[in-house]
PDB file of C-alpha atoms and ligand atoms in Angstrom:
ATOM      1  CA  UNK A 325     -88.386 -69.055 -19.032  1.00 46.00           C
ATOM      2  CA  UNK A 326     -91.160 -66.349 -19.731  1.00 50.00           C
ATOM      3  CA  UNK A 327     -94.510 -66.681 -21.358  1.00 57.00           C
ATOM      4  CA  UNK A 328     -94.760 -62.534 -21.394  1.00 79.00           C
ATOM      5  CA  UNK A 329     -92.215 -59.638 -22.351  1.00 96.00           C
ATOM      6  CA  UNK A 330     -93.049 -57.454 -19.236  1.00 97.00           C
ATOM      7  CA  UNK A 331     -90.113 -57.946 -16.012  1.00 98.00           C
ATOM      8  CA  UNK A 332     -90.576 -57.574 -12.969  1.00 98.00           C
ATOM      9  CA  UNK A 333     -87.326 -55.382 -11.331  1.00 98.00           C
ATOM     10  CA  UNK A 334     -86.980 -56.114  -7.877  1.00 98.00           C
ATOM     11  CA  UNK A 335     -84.450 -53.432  -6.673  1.00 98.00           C
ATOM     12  CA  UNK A 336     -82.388 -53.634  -3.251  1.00 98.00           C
ATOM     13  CA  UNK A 337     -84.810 -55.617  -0.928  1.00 98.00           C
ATOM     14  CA  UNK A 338     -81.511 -56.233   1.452  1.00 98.00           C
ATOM     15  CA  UNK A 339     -80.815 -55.678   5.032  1.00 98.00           C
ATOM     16  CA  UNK A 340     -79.108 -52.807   4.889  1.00 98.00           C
ATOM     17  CA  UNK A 341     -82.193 -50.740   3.665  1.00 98.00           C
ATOM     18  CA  UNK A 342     -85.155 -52.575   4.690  1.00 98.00           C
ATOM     19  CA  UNK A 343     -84.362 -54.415   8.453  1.00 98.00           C
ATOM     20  CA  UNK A 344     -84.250 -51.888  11.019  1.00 98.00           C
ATOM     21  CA  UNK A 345     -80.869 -52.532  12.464  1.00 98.00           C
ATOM     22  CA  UNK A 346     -79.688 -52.078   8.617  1.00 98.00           C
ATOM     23  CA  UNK A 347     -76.991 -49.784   8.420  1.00 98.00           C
ATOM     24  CA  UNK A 348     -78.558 -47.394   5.824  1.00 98.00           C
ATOM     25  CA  UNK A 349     -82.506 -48.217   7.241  1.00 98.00           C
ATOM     26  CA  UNK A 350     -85.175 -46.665   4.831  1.00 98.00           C
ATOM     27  CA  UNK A 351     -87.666 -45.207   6.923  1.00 97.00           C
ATOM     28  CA  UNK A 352     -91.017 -48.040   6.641  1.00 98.00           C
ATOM     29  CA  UNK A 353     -89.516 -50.023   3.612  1.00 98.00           C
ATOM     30  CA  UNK A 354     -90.547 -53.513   6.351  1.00 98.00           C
ATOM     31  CA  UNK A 355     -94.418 -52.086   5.324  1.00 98.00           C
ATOM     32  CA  UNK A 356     -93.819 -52.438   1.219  1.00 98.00           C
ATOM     33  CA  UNK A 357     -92.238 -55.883   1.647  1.00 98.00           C
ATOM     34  CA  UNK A 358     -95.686 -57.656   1.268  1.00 98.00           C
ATOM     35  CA  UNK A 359     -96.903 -55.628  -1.721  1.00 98.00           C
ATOM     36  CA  UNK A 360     -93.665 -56.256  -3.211  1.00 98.00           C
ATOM     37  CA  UNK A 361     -94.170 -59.954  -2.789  1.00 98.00           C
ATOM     38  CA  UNK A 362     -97.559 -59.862  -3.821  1.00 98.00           C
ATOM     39  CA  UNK A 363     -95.959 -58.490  -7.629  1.00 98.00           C
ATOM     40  CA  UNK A 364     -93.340 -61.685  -7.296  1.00 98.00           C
ATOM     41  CA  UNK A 365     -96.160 -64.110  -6.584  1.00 97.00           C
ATOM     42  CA  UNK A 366     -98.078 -62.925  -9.948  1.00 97.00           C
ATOM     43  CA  UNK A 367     -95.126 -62.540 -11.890  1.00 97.00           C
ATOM     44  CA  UNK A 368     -94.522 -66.094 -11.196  1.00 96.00           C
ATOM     45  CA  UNK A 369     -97.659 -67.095 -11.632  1.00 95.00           C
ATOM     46  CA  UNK A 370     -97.514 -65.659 -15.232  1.00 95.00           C
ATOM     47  CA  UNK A 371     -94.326 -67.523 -15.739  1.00 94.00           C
ATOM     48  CA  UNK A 372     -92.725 -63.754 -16.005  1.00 96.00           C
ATOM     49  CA  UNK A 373     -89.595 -63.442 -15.789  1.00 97.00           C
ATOM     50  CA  UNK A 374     -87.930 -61.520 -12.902  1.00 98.00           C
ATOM     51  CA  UNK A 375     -84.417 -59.949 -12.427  1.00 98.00           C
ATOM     52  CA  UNK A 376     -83.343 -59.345  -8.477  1.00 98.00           C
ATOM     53  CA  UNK A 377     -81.007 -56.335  -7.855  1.00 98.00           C
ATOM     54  CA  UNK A 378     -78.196 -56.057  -5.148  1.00 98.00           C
ATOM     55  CA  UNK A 379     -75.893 -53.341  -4.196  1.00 97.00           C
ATOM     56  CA  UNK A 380     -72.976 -54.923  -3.777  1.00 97.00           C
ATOM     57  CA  UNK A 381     -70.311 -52.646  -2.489  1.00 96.00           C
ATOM     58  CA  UNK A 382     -66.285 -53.596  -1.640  1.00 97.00           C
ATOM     59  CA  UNK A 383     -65.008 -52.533   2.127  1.00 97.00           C
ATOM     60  CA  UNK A 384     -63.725 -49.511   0.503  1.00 96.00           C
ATOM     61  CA  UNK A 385     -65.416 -47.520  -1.941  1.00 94.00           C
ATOM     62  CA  UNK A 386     -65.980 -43.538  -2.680  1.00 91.00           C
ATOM     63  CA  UNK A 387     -69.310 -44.401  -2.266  1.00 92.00           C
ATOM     64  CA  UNK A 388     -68.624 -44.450   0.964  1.00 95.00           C
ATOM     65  CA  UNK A 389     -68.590 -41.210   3.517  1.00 96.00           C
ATOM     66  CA  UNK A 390     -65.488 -42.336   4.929  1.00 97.00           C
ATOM     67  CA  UNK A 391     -64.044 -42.890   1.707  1.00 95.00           C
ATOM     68  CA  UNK A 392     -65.117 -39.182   0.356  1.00 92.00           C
ATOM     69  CA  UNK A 393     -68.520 -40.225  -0.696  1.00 91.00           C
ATOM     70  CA  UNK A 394     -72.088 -39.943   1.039  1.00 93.00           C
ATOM     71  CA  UNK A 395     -72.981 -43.304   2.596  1.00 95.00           C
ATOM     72  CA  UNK A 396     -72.602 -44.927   5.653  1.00 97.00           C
ATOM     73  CA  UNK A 397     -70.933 -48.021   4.637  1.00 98.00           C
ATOM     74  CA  UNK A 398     -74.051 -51.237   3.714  1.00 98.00           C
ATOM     75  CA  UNK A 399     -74.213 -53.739   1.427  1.00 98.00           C
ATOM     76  CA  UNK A 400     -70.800 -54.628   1.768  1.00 98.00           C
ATOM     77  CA  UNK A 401     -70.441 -58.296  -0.671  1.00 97.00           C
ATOM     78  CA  UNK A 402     -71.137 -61.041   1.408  1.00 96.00           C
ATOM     79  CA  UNK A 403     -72.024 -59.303   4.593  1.00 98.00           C
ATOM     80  CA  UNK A 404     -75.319 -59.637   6.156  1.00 98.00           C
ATOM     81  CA  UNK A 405     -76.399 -56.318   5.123  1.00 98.00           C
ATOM     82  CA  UNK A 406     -76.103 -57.280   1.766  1.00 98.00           C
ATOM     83  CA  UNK A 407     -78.385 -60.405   2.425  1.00 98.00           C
ATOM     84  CA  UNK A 408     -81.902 -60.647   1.205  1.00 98.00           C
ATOM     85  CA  UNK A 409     -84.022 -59.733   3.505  1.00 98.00           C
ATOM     86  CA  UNK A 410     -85.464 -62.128   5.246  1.00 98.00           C
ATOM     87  CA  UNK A 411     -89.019 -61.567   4.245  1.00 98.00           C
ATOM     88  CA  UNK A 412     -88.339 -61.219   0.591  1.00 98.00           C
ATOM     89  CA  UNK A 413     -89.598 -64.032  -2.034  1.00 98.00           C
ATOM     90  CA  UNK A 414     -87.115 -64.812  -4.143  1.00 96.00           C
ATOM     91  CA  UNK A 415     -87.628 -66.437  -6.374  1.00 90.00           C
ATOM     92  CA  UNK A 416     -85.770 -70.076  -8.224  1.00 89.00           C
ATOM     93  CA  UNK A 417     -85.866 -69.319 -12.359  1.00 87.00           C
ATOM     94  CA  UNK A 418     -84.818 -65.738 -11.360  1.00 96.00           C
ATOM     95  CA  UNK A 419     -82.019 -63.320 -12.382  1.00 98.00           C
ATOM     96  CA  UNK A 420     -79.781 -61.327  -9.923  1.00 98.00           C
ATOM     97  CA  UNK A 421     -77.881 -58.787 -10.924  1.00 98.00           C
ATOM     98  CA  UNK A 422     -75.223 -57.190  -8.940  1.00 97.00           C
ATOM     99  CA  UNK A 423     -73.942 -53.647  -9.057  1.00 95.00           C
ATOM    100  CA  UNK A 424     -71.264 -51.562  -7.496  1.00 93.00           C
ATOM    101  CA  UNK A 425     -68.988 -54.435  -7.402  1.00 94.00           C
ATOM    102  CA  UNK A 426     -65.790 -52.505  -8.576  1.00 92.00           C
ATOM    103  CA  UNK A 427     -66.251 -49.847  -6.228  1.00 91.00           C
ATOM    104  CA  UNK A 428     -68.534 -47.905  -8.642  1.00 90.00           C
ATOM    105  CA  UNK A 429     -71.929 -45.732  -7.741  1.00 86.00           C
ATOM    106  CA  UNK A 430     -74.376 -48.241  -8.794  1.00 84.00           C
ATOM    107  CA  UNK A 431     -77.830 -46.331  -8.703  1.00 93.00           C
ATOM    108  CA  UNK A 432     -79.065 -47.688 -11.715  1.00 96.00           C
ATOM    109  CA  UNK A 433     -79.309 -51.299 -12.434  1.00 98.00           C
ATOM    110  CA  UNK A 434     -78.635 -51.222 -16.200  1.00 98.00           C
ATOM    111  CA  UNK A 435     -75.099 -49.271 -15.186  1.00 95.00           C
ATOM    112  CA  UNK A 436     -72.844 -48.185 -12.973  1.00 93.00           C
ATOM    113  CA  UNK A 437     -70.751 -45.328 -12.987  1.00 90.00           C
ATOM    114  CA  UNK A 438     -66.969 -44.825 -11.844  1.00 86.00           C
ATOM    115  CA  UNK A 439     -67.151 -41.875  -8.843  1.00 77.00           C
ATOM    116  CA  UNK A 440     -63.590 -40.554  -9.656  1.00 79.00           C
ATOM    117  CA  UNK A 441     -63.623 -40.614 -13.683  1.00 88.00           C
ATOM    118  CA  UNK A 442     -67.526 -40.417 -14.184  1.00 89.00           C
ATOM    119  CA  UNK A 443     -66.748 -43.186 -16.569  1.00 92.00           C
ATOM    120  CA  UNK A 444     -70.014 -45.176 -17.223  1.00 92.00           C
ATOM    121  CA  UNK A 445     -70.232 -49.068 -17.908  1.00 93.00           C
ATOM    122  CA  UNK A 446     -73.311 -51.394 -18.155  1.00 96.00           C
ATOM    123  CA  UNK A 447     -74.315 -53.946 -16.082  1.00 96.00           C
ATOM    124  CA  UNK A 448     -75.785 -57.550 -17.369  1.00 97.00           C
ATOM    125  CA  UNK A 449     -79.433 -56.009 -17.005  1.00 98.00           C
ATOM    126  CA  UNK A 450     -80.199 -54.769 -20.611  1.00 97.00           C
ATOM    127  CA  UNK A 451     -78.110 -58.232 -22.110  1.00 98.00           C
ATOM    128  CA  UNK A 452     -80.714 -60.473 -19.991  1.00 98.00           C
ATOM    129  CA  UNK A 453     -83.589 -58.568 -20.912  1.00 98.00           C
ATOM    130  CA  UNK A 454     -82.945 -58.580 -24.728  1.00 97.00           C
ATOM    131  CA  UNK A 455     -81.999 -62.081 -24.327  1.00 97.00           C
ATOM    132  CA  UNK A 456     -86.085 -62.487 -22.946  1.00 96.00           C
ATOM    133  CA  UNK A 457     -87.651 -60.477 -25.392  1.00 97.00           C
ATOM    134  CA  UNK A 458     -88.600 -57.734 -23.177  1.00 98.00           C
ATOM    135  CA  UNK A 459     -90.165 -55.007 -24.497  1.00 97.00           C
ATOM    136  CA  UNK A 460     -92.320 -53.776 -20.772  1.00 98.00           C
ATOM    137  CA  UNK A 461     -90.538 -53.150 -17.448  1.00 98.00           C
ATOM    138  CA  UNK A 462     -91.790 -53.087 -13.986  1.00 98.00           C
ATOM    139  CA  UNK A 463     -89.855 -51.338 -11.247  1.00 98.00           C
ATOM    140  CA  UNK A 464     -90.782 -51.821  -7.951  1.00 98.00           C
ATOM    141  CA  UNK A 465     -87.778 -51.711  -4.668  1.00 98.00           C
ATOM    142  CA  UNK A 466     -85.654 -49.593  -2.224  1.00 98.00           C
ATOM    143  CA  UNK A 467     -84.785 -46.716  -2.395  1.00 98.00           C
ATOM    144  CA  UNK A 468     -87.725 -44.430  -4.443  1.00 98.00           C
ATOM    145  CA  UNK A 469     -84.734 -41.142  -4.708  1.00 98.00           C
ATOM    146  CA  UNK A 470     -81.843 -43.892  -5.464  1.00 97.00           C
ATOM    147  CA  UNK A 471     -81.865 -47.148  -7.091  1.00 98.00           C
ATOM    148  CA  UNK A 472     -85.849 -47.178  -8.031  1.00 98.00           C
ATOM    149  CA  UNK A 473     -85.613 -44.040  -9.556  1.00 98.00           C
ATOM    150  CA  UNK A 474     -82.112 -44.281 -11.650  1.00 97.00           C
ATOM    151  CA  UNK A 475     -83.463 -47.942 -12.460  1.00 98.00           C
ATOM    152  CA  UNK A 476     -86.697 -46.833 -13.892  1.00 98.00           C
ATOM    153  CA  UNK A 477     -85.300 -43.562 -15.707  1.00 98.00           C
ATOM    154  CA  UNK A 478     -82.217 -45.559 -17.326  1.00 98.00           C
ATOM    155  CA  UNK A 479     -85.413 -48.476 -18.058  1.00 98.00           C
ATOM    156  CA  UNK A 480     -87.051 -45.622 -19.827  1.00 98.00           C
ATOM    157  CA  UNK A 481     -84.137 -44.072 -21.765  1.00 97.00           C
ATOM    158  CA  UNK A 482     -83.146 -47.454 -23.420  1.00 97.00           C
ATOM    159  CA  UNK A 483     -86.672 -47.876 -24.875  1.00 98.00           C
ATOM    160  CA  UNK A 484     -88.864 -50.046 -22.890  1.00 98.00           C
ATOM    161  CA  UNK A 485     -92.356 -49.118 -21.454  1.00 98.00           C
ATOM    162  CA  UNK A 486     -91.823 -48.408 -17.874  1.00 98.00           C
ATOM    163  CA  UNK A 487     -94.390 -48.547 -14.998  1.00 98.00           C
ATOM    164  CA  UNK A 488     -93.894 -48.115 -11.044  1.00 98.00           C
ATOM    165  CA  UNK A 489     -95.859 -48.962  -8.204  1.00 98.00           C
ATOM    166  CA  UNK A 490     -96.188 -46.255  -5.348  1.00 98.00           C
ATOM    167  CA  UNK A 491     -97.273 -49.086  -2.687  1.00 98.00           C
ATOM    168  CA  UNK A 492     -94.229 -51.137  -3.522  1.00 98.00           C
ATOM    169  CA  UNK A 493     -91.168 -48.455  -2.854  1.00 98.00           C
ATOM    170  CA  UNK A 494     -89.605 -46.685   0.155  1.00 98.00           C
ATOM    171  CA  UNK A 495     -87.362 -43.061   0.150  1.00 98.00           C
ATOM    172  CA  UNK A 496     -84.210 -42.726   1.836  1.00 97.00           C
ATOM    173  CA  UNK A 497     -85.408 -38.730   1.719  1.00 96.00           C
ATOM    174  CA  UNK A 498     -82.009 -37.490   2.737  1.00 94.00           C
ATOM    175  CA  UNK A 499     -84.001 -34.262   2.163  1.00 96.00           C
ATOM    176  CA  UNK A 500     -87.862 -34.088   3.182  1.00 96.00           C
ATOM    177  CA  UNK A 501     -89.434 -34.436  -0.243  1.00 97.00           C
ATOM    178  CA  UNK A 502     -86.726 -36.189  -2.008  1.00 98.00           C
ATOM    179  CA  UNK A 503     -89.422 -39.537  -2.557  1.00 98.00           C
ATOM    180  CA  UNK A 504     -91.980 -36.922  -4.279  1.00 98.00           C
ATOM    181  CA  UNK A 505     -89.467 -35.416  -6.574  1.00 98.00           C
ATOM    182  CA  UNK A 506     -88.192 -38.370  -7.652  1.00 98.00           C
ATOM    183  CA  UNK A 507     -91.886 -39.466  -8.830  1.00 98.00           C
ATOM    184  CA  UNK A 508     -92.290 -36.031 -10.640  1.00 98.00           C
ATOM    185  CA  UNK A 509     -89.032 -36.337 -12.499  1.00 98.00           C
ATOM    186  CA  UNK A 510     -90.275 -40.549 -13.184  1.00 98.00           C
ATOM    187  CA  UNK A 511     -93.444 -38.812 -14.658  1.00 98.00           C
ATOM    188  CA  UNK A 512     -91.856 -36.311 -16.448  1.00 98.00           C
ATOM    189  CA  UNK A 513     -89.764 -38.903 -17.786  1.00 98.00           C
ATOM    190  CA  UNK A 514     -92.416 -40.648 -19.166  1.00 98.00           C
ATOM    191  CA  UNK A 515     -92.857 -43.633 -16.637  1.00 98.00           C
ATOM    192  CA  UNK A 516     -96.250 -44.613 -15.739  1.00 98.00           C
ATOM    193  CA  UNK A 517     -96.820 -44.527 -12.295  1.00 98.00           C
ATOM    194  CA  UNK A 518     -99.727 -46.799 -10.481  1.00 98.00           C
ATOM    195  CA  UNK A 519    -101.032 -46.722  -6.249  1.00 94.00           C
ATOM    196  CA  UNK A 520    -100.570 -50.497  -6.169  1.00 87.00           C
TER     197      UNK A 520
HETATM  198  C1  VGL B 589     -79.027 -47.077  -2.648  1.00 94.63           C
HETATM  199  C2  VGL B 589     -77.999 -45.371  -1.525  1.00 94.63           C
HETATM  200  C3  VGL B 589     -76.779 -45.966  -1.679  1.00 94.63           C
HETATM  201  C4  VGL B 589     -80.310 -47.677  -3.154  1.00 94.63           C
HETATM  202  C5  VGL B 589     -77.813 -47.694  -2.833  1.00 94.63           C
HETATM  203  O1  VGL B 589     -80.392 -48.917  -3.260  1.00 94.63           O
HETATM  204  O2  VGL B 589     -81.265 -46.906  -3.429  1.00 94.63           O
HETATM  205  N1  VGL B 589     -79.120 -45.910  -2.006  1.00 94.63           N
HETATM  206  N2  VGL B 589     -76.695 -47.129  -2.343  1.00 94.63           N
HETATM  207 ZN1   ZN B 590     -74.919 -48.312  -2.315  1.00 94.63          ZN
END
């Protein structure tokens, strides 16, 4: 149910990246909860609709550093780190959408990519957004350099109008500056980026 064609994207708000004993912590993402709810609030209040994202990861994935990949292993399905965290509005009449659940790299939430073959597959995202009548799409989430960014880019690429929100997002910045070129290349892309 929707009285608008703008979404609201809610990337990642799980343990793993936004409670401090999460296993892949994001540096401050606690202090971008409450903006983020703030979006949810008037998203619902506009009868928008909104589409949750979760990395969603098996035990063992080459995602994983101790599978050959780069992460420390979070959001494993069903584990706590994968849980909401606990400050996040989520809310009923909403979508979730799930990626990485085959054991792919699931940066983006319109697709997720095989790590071994490259091989590239979509996700429900762009189905339930065409299915609304979307034609707008706001990004807002963990990580800025990961999931935000690939999220926002792939939004982009497939034709909508794309807009971020620097007061709702949090870097992993596995290198210093990594949040700041991930806005440039957002930007560059075309995305329109607001302070809050
Ligand atoms: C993410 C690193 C690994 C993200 C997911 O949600 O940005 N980052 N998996
Ligand atoms: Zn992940």
């Amino acid at each position: 149910m929707s009285n608008s064609n703008r979404v609201l994207i809610v990337v990642d708000v799980q343990n793993d990246f936004v409670d401090p004993s999460g296993n892949l912590y994001v540096q401050d993402a606690p202090s971008v909860v409450p903006n983020i709810n703030t979006k949810i609030a008037a998203a619902r209040g506009d009868e928008r609709l909104i589409v949750y994202t979760q990395d969603w990861h098996p035990e063992v994935t080459p995602h994983f550093a101790k599978d050959g990949g780069i992460w420390p292993v979070h959001c494993v399905a069903g584990s706590w780190g994968a849980q909401w965290y606990s400050e996040l509005e989520v809310a009923t009449n909403s979508q979730v959408v799930r990626k990485g659940t085959g054991g792919e790299d699931g940066y983006s939430g319109f697709s997720v990519r095989d790590p071994l073959t490259n091989a590239e597959s979509d996700t429900a995202m762009e189905e339930i957004l065409k299915r609304h009548g979307v034609t707008d799409v706001d990004v807002v989430g963990i990580a800025t350099d990961y999931c935000v960014k690939e999220t926002a880019l792939d939004a982009c690429r497939r034709g909508y109008k794309t807009n971020i929100y620097l007061d709702c997002m949090k870097g992993v910045n596995l290198q210093p500056g990594d949040a700041d070129s991930a806005i440039a290349a957002m930007v560059e892309a075309g995305i329109e980026v607001f302070d809050g």
